[in-house]
Short mmCIF file of N, CA and C in Angstrom, two decimals:
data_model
loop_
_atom_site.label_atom_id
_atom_site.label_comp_id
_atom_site.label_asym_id
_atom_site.label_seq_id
_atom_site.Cartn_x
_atom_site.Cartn_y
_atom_site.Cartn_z
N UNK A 1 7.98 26.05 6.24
CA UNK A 1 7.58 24.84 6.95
C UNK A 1 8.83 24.17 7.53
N UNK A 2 8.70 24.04 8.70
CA UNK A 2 9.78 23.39 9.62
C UNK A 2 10.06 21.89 9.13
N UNK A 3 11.02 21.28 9.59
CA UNK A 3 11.01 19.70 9.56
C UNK A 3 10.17 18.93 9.82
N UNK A 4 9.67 19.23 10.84
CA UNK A 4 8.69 18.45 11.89
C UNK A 4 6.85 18.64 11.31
N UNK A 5 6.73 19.50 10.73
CA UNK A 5 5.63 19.81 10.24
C UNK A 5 5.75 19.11 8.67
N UNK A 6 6.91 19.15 8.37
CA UNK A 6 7.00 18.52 6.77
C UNK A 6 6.72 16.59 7.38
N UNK A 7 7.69 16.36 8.33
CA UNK A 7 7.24 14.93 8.42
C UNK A 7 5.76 14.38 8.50
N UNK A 8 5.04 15.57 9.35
CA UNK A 8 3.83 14.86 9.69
C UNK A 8 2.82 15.02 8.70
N UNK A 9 2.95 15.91 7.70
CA UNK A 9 2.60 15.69 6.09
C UNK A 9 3.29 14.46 5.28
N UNK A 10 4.60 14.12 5.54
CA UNK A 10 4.95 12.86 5.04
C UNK A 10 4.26 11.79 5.57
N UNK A 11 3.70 11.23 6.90
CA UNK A 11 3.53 10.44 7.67
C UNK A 11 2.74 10.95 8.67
N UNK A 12 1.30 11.37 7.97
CA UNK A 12 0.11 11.34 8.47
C UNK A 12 -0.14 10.74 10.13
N UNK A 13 -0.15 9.23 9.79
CA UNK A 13 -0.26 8.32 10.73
C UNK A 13 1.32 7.75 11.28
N UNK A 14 2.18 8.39 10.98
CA UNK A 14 3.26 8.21 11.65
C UNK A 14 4.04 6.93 10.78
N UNK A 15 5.47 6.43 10.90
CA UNK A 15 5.85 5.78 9.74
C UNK A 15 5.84 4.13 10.66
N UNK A 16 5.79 3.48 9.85
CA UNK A 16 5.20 1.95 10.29
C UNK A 16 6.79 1.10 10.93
N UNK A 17 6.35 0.50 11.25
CA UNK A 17 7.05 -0.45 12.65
C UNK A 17 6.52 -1.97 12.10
N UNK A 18 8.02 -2.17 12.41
CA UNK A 18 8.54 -3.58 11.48
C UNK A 18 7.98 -4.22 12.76
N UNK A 19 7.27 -5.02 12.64
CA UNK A 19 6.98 -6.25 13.93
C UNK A 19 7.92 -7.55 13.88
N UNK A 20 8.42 -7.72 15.52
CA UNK A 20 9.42 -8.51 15.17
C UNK A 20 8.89 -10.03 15.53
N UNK A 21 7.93 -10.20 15.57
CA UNK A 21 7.30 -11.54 15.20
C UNK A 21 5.32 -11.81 15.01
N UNK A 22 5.48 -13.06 14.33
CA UNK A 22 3.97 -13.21 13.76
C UNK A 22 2.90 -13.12 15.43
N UNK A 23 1.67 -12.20 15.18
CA UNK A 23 0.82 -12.16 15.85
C UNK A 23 -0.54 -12.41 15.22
N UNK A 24 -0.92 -13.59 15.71
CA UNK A 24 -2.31 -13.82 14.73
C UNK A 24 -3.58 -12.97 14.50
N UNK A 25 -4.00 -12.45 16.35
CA UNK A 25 -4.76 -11.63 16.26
C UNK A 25 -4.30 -10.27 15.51
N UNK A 26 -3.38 -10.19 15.95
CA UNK A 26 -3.28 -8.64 14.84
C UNK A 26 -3.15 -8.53 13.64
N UNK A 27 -2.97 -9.87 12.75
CA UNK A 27 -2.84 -10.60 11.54
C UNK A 27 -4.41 -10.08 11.17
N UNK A 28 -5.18 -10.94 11.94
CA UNK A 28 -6.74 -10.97 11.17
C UNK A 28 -6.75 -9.57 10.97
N UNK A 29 -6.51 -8.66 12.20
CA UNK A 29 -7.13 -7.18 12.08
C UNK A 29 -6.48 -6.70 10.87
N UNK A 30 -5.19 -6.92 10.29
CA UNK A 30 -4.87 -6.21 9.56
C UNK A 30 -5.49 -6.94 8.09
N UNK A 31 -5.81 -8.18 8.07
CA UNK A 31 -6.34 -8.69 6.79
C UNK A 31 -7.59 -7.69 6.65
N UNK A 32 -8.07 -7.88 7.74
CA UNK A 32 -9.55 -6.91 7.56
C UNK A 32 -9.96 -6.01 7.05
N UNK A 33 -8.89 -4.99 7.47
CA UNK A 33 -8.17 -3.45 7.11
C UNK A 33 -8.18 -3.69 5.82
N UNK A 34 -7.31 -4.26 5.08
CA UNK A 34 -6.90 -4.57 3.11
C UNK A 34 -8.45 -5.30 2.83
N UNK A 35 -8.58 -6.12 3.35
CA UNK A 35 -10.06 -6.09 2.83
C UNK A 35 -10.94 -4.76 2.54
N UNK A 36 -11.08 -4.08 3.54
CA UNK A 36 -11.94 -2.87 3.48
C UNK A 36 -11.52 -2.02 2.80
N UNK A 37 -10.05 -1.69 2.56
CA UNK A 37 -9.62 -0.48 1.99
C UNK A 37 -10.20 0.30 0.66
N UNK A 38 -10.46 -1.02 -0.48
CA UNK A 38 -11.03 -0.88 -1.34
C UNK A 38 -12.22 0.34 -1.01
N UNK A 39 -13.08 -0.22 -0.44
CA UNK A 39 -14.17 0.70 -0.40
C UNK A 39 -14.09 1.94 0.33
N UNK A 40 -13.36 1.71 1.23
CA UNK A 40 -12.55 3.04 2.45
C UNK A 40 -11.98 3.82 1.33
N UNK A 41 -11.66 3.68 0.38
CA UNK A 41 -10.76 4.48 -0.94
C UNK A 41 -11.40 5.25 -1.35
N UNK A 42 -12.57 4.36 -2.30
CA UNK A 42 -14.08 4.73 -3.00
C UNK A 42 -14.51 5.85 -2.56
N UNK A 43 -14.92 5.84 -1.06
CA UNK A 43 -15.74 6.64 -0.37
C UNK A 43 -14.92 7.84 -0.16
N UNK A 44 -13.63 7.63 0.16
CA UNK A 44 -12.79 8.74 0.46
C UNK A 44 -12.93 9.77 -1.00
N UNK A 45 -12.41 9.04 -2.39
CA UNK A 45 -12.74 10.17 -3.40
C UNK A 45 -13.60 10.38 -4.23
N UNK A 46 -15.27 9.66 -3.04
CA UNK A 46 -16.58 9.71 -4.14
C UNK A 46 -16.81 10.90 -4.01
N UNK A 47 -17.24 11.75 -5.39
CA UNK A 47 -17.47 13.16 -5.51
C UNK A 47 -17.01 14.11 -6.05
N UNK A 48 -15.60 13.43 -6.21
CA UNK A 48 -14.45 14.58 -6.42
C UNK A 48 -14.35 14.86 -7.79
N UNK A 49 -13.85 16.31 -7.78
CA UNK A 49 -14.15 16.49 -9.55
C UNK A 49 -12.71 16.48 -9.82
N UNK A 50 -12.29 16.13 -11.30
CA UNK A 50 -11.43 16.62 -11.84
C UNK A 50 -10.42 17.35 -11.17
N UNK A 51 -10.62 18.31 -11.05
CA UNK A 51 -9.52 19.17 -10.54
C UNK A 51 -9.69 19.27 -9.15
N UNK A 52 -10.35 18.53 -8.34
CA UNK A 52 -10.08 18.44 -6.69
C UNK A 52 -9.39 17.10 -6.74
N UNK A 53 -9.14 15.67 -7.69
CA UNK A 53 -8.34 14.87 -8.08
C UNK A 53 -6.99 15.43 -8.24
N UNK A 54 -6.70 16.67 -8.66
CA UNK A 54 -5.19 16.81 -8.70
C UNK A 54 -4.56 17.74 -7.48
N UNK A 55 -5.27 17.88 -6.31
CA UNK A 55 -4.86 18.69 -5.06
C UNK A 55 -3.89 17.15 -4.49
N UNK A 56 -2.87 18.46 -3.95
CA UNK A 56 -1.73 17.50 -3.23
C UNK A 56 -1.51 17.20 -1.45
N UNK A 57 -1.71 16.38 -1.26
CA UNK A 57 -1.57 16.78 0.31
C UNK A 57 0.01 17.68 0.75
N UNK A 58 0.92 17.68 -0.22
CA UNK A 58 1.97 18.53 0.51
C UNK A 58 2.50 18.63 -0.52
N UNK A 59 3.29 20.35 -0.89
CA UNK A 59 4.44 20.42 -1.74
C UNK A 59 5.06 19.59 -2.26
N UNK A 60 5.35 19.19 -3.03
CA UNK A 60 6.06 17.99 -4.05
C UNK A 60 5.52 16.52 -3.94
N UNK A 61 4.53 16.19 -3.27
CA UNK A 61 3.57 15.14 -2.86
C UNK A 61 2.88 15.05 -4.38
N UNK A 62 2.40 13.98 -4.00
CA UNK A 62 1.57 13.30 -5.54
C UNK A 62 0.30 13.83 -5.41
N UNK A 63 -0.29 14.02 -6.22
CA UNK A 63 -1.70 14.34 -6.35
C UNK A 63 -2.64 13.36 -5.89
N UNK A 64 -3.76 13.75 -5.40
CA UNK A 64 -5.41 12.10 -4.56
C UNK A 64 -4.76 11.75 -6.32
N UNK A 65 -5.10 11.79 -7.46
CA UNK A 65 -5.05 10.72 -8.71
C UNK A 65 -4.23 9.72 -8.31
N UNK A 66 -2.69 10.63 -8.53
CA UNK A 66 -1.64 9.84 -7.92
C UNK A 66 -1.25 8.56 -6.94
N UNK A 67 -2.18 8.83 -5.87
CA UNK A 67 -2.15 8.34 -5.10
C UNK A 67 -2.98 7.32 -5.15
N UNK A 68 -4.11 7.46 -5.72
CA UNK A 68 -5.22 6.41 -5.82
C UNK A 68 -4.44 5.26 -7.07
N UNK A 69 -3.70 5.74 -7.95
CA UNK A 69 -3.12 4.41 -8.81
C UNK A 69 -1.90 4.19 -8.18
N UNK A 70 -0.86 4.71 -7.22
CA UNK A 70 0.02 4.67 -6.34
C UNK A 70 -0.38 3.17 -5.60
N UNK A 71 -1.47 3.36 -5.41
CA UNK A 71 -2.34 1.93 -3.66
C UNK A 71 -2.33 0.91 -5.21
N UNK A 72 -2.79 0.68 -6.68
CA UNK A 72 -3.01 -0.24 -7.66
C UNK A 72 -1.91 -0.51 -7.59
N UNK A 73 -0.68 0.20 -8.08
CA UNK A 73 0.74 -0.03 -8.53
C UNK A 73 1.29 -1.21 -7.37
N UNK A 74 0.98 -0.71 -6.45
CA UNK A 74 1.77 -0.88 -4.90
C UNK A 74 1.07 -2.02 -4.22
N UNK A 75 0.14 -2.37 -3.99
CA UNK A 75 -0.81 -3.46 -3.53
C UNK A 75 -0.32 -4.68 -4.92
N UNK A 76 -0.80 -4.49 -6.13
CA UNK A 76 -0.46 -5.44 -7.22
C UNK A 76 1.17 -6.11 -6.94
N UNK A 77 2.00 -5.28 -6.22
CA UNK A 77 3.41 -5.86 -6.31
C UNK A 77 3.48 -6.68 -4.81
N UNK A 78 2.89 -6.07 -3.67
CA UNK A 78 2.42 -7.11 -2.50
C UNK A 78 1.78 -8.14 -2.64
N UNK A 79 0.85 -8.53 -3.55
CA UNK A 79 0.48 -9.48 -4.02
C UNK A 79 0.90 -10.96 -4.45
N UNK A 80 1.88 -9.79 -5.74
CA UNK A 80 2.73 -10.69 -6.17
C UNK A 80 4.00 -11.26 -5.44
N UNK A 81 4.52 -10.42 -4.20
CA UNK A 81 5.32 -10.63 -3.51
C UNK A 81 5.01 -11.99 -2.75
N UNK A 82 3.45 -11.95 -2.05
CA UNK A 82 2.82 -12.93 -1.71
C UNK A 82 2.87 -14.01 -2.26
N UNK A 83 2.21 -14.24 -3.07
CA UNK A 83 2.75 -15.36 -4.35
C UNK A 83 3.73 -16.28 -4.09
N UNK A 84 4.75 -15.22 -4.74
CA UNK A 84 5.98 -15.64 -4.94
C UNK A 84 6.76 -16.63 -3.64
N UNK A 85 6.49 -15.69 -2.36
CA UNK A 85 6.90 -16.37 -1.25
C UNK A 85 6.06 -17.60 -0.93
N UNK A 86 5.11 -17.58 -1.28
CA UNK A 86 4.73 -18.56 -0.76
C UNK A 86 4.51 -20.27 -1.54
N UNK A 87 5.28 -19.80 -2.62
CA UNK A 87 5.32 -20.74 -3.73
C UNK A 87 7.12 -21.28 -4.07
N UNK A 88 7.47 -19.80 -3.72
CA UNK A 88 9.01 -20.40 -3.80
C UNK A 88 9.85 -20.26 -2.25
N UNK A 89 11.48 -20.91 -1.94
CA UNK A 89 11.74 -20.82 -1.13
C UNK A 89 13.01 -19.27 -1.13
N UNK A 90 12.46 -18.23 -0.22
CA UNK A 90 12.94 -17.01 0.30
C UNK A 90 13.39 -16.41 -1.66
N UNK A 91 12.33 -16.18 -2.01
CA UNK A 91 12.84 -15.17 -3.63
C UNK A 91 13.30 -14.20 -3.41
N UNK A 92 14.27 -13.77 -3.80
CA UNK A 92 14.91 -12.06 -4.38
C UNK A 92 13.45 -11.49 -4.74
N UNK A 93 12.89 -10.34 -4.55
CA UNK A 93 11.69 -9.87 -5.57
C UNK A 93 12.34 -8.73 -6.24
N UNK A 94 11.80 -8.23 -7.36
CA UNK A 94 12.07 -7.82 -8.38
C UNK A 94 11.47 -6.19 -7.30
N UNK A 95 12.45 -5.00 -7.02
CA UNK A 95 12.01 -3.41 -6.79
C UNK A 95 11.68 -2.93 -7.73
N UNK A 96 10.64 -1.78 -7.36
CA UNK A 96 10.24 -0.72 -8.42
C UNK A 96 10.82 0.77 -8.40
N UNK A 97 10.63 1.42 -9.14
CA UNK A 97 10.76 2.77 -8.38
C UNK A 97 9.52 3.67 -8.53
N UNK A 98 8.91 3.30 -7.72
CA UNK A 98 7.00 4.05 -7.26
C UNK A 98 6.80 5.52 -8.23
N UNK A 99 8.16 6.05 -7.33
CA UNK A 99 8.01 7.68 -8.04
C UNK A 99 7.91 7.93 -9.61
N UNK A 100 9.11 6.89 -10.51
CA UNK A 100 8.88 7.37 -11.85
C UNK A 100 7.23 6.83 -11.96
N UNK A 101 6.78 5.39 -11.21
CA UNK A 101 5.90 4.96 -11.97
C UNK A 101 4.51 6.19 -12.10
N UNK A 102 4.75 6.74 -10.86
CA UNK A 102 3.28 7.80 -10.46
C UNK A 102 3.88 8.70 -11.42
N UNK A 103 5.13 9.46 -12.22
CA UNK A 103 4.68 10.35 -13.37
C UNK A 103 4.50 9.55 -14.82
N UNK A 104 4.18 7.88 -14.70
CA UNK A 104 3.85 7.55 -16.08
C UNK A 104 1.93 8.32 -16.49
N UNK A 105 1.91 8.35 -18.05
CA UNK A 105 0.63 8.90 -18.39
C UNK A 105 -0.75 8.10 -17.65
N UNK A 106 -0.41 7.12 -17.33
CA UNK A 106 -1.50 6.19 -16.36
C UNK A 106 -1.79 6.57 -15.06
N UNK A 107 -0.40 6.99 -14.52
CA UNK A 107 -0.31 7.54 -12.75
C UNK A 107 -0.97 9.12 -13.10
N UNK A 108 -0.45 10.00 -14.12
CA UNK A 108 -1.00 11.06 -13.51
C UNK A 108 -2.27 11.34 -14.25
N UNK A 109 -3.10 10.44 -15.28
CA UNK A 109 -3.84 11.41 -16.29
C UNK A 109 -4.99 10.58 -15.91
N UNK A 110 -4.89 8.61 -15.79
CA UNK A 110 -6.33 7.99 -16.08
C UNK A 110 -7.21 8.37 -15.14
N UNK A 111 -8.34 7.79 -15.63
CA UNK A 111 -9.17 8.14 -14.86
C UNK A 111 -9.34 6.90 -13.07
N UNK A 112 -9.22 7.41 -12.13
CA UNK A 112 -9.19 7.06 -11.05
C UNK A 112 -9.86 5.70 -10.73
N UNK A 113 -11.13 5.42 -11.51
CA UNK A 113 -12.06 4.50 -11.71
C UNK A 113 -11.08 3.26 -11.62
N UNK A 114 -10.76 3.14 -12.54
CA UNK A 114 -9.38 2.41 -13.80
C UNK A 114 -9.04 1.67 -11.72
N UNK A 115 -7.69 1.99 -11.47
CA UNK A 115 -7.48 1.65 -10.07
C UNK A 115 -8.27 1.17 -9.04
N UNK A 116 -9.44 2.08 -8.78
CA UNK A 116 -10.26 1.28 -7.96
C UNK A 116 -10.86 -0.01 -8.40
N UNK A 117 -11.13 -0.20 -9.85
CA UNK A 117 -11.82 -1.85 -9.80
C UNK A 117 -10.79 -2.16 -9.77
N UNK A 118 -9.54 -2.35 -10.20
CA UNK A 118 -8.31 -3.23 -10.06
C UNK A 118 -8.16 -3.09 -8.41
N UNK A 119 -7.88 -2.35 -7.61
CA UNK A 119 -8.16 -2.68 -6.12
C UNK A 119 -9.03 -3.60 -5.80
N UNK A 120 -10.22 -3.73 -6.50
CA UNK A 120 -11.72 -4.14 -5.77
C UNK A 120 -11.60 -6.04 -6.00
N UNK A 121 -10.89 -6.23 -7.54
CA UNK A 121 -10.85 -7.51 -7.48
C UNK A 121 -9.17 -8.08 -6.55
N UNK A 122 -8.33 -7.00 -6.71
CA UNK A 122 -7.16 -7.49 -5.94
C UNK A 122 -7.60 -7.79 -4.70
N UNK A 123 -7.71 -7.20 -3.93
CA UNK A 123 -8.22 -7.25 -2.45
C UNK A 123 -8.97 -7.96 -2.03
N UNK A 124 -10.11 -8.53 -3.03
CA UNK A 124 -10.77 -9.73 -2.71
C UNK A 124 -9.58 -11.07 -3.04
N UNK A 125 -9.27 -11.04 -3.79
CA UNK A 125 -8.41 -11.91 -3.84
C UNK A 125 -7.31 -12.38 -2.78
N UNK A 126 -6.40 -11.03 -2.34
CA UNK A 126 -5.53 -11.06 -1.40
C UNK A 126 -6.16 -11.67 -0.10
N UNK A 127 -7.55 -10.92 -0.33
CA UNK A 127 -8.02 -11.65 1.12
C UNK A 127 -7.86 -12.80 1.60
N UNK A 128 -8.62 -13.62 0.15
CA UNK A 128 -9.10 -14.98 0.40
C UNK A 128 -7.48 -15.68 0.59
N UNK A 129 -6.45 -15.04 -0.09
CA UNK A 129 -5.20 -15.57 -0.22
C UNK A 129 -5.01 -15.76 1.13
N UNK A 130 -4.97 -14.52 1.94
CA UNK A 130 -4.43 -14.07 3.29
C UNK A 130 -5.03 -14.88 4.40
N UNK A 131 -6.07 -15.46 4.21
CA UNK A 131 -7.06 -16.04 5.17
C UNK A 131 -7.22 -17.50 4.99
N UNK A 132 -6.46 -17.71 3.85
CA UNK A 132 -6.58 -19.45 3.97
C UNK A 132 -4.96 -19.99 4.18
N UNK A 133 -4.24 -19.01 4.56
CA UNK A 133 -2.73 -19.03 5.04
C UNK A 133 -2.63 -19.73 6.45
N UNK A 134 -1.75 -20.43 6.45
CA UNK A 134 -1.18 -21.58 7.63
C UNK A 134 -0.42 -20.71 8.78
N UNK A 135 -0.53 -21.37 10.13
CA UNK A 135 0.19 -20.24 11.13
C UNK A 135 1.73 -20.27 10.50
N UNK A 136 2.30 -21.16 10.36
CA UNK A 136 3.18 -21.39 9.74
C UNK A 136 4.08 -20.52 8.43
N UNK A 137 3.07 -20.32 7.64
CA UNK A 137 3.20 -19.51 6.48
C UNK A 137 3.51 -18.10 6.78
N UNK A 138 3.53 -17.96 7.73
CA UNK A 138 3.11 -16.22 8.09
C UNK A 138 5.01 -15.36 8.00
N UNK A 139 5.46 -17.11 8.34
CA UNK A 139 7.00 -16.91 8.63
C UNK A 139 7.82 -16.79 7.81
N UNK A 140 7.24 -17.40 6.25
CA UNK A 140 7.97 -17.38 5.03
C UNK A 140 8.63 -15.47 4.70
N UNK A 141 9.84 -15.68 4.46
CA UNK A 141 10.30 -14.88 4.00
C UNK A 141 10.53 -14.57 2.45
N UNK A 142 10.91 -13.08 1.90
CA UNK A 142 11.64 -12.89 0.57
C UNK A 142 13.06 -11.87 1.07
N UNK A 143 13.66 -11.97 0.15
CA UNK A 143 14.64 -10.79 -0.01
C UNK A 143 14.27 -9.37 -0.46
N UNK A 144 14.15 -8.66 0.03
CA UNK A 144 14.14 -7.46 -0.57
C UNK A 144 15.31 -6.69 -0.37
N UNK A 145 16.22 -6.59 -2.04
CA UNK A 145 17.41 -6.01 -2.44
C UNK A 145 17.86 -4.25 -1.38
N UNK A 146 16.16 -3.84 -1.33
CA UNK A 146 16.43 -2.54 -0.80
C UNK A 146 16.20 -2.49 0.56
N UNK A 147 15.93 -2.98 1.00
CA UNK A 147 14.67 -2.66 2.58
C UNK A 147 15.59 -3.35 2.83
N UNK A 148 16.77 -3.90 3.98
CA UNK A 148 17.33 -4.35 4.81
C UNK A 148 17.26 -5.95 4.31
N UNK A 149 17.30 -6.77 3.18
CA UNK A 149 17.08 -8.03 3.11
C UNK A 149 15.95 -8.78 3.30
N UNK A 150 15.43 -9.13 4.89
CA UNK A 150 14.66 -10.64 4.75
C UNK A 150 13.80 -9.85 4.94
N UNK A 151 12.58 -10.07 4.56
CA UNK A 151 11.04 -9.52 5.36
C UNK A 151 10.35 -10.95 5.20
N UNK A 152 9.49 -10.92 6.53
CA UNK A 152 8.51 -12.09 6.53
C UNK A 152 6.94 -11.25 5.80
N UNK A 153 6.09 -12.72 6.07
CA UNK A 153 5.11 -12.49 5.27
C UNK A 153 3.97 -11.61 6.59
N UNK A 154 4.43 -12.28 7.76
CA UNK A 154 3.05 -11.30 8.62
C UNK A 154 3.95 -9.62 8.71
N UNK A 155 5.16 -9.54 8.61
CA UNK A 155 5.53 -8.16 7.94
C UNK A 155 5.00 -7.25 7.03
N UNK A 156 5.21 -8.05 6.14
CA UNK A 156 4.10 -7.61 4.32
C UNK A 156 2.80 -7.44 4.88
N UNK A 157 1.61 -7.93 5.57
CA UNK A 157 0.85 -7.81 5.72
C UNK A 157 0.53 -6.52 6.76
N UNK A 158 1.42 -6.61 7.30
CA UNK A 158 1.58 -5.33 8.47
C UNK A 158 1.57 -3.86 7.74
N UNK A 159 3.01 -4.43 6.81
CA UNK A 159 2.98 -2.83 6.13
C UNK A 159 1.90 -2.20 5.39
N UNK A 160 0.87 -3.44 4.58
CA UNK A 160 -0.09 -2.88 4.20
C UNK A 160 -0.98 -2.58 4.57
N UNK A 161 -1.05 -2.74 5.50
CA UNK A 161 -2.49 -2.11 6.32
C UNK A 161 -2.40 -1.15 6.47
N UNK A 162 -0.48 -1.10 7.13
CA UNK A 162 -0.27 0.61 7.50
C UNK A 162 -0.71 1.50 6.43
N UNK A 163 0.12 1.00 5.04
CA UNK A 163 0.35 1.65 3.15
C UNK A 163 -0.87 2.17 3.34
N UNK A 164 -2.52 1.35 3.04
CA UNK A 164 -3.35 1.50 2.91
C UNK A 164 -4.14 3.02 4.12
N UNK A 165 -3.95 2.82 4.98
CA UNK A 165 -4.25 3.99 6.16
C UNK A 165 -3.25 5.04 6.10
N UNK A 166 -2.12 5.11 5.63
CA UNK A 166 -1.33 6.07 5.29
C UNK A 166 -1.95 6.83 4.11
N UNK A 167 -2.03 6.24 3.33
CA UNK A 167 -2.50 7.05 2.09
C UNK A 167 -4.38 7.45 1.80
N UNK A 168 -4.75 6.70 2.69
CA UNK A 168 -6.57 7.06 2.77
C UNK A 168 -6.05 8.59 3.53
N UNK A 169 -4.94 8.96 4.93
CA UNK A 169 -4.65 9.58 5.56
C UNK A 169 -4.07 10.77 4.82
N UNK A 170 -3.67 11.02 3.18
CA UNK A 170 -2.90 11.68 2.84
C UNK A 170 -4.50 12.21 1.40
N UNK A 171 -4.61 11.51 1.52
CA UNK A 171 -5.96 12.05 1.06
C UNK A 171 -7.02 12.79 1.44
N UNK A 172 -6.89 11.96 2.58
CA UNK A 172 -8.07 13.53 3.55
C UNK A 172 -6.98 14.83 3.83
N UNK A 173 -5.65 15.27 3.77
CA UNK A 173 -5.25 16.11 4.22
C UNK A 173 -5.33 16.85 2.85
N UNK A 174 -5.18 16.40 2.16
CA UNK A 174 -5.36 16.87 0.29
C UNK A 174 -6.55 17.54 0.15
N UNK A 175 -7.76 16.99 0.64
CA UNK A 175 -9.37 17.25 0.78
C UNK A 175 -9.12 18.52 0.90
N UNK A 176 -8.76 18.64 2.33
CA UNK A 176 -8.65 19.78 3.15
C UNK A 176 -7.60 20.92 2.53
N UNK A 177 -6.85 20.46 1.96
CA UNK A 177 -5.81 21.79 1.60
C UNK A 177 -6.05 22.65 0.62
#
């Protein structure tokens, strides 16, 4: 497998683009998107048995399990990122490292269920968070130690829409493989 064929297994939908300022309409669309994902998830791995749960979309790629507590792990810390910014002024947030977390016994063994209701009440939540936000608010920043420093908040919201369609996207290629 060439480079170019390995990327577009890395990046399904191609890798996301930092927006360099708040757009409202594209704000709502993307609240919409994290709203729905939950169930866009559901549907993506209603059916699947056991061992079609541990197919990978690519060589050294995480397993659909993986990936489905990957969006819990990862959404729960956007959340809290949310929060935080919008309660304190520009926080340091605390990084993870995703990869060890997806080989803890939770990332690769529970049962998938487990994640999706924790999606189902996050996402309602984030919503209502996301939608009773001020034009204003959108601008609040945090630090992030790794990612280049400042990110704003209609940023965070951007990337997850992408996160969320990236990985529904790495799941159907998993289906298929």
């Amino acid at each position: 497998m060439n480079e170019t064929q390995l990327e577009q297994l890395r990046f399904p939908i191609g890798k996301w683009e930092k927006p360099g300022k708040a757009n409202l309409t594209k704000i709502k669309k993307q609240i919409s998107f994290i709203k729905k994902f939950p169930n866009a998830l559901k549907k993506e791995i209603a059916g699947l048995s056991e061992e079609q749960l541990e197919k990978k979309y690519r060589e050294g790629g995480w397993t659909i399990r993986q990936v489905v507590h990957h969006c819990a792990d990862s959404h729960l810390n956007a959340f809290t990122r949310f929060k935080l910014t919008l309660t304190e002024e520009e926080p340091t947030i605390k990084t993870y490292r995703e990869n060890f977390w997806a080989e803890l016994e939770d990332g690769k063994n529970a049962p998938v269920k487990y994640s999706l209701q924790i999606l189902q009440g996050l996402h309602a939540r984030w919503t209502i968070l996301m939608r009773s936000m001020k034009k204003e608010e959108w601008d609040r920043s945090f630090i992030h130690p790794e990612h280049g420093g400042e990110m704003k908040l209609f940023q965070l919201v951007s990337l997850y829409a992408w996160h969320s369609e990236h990985h529904l996207a790495h799941i159907t290629l998993a289906k298929k493989g």
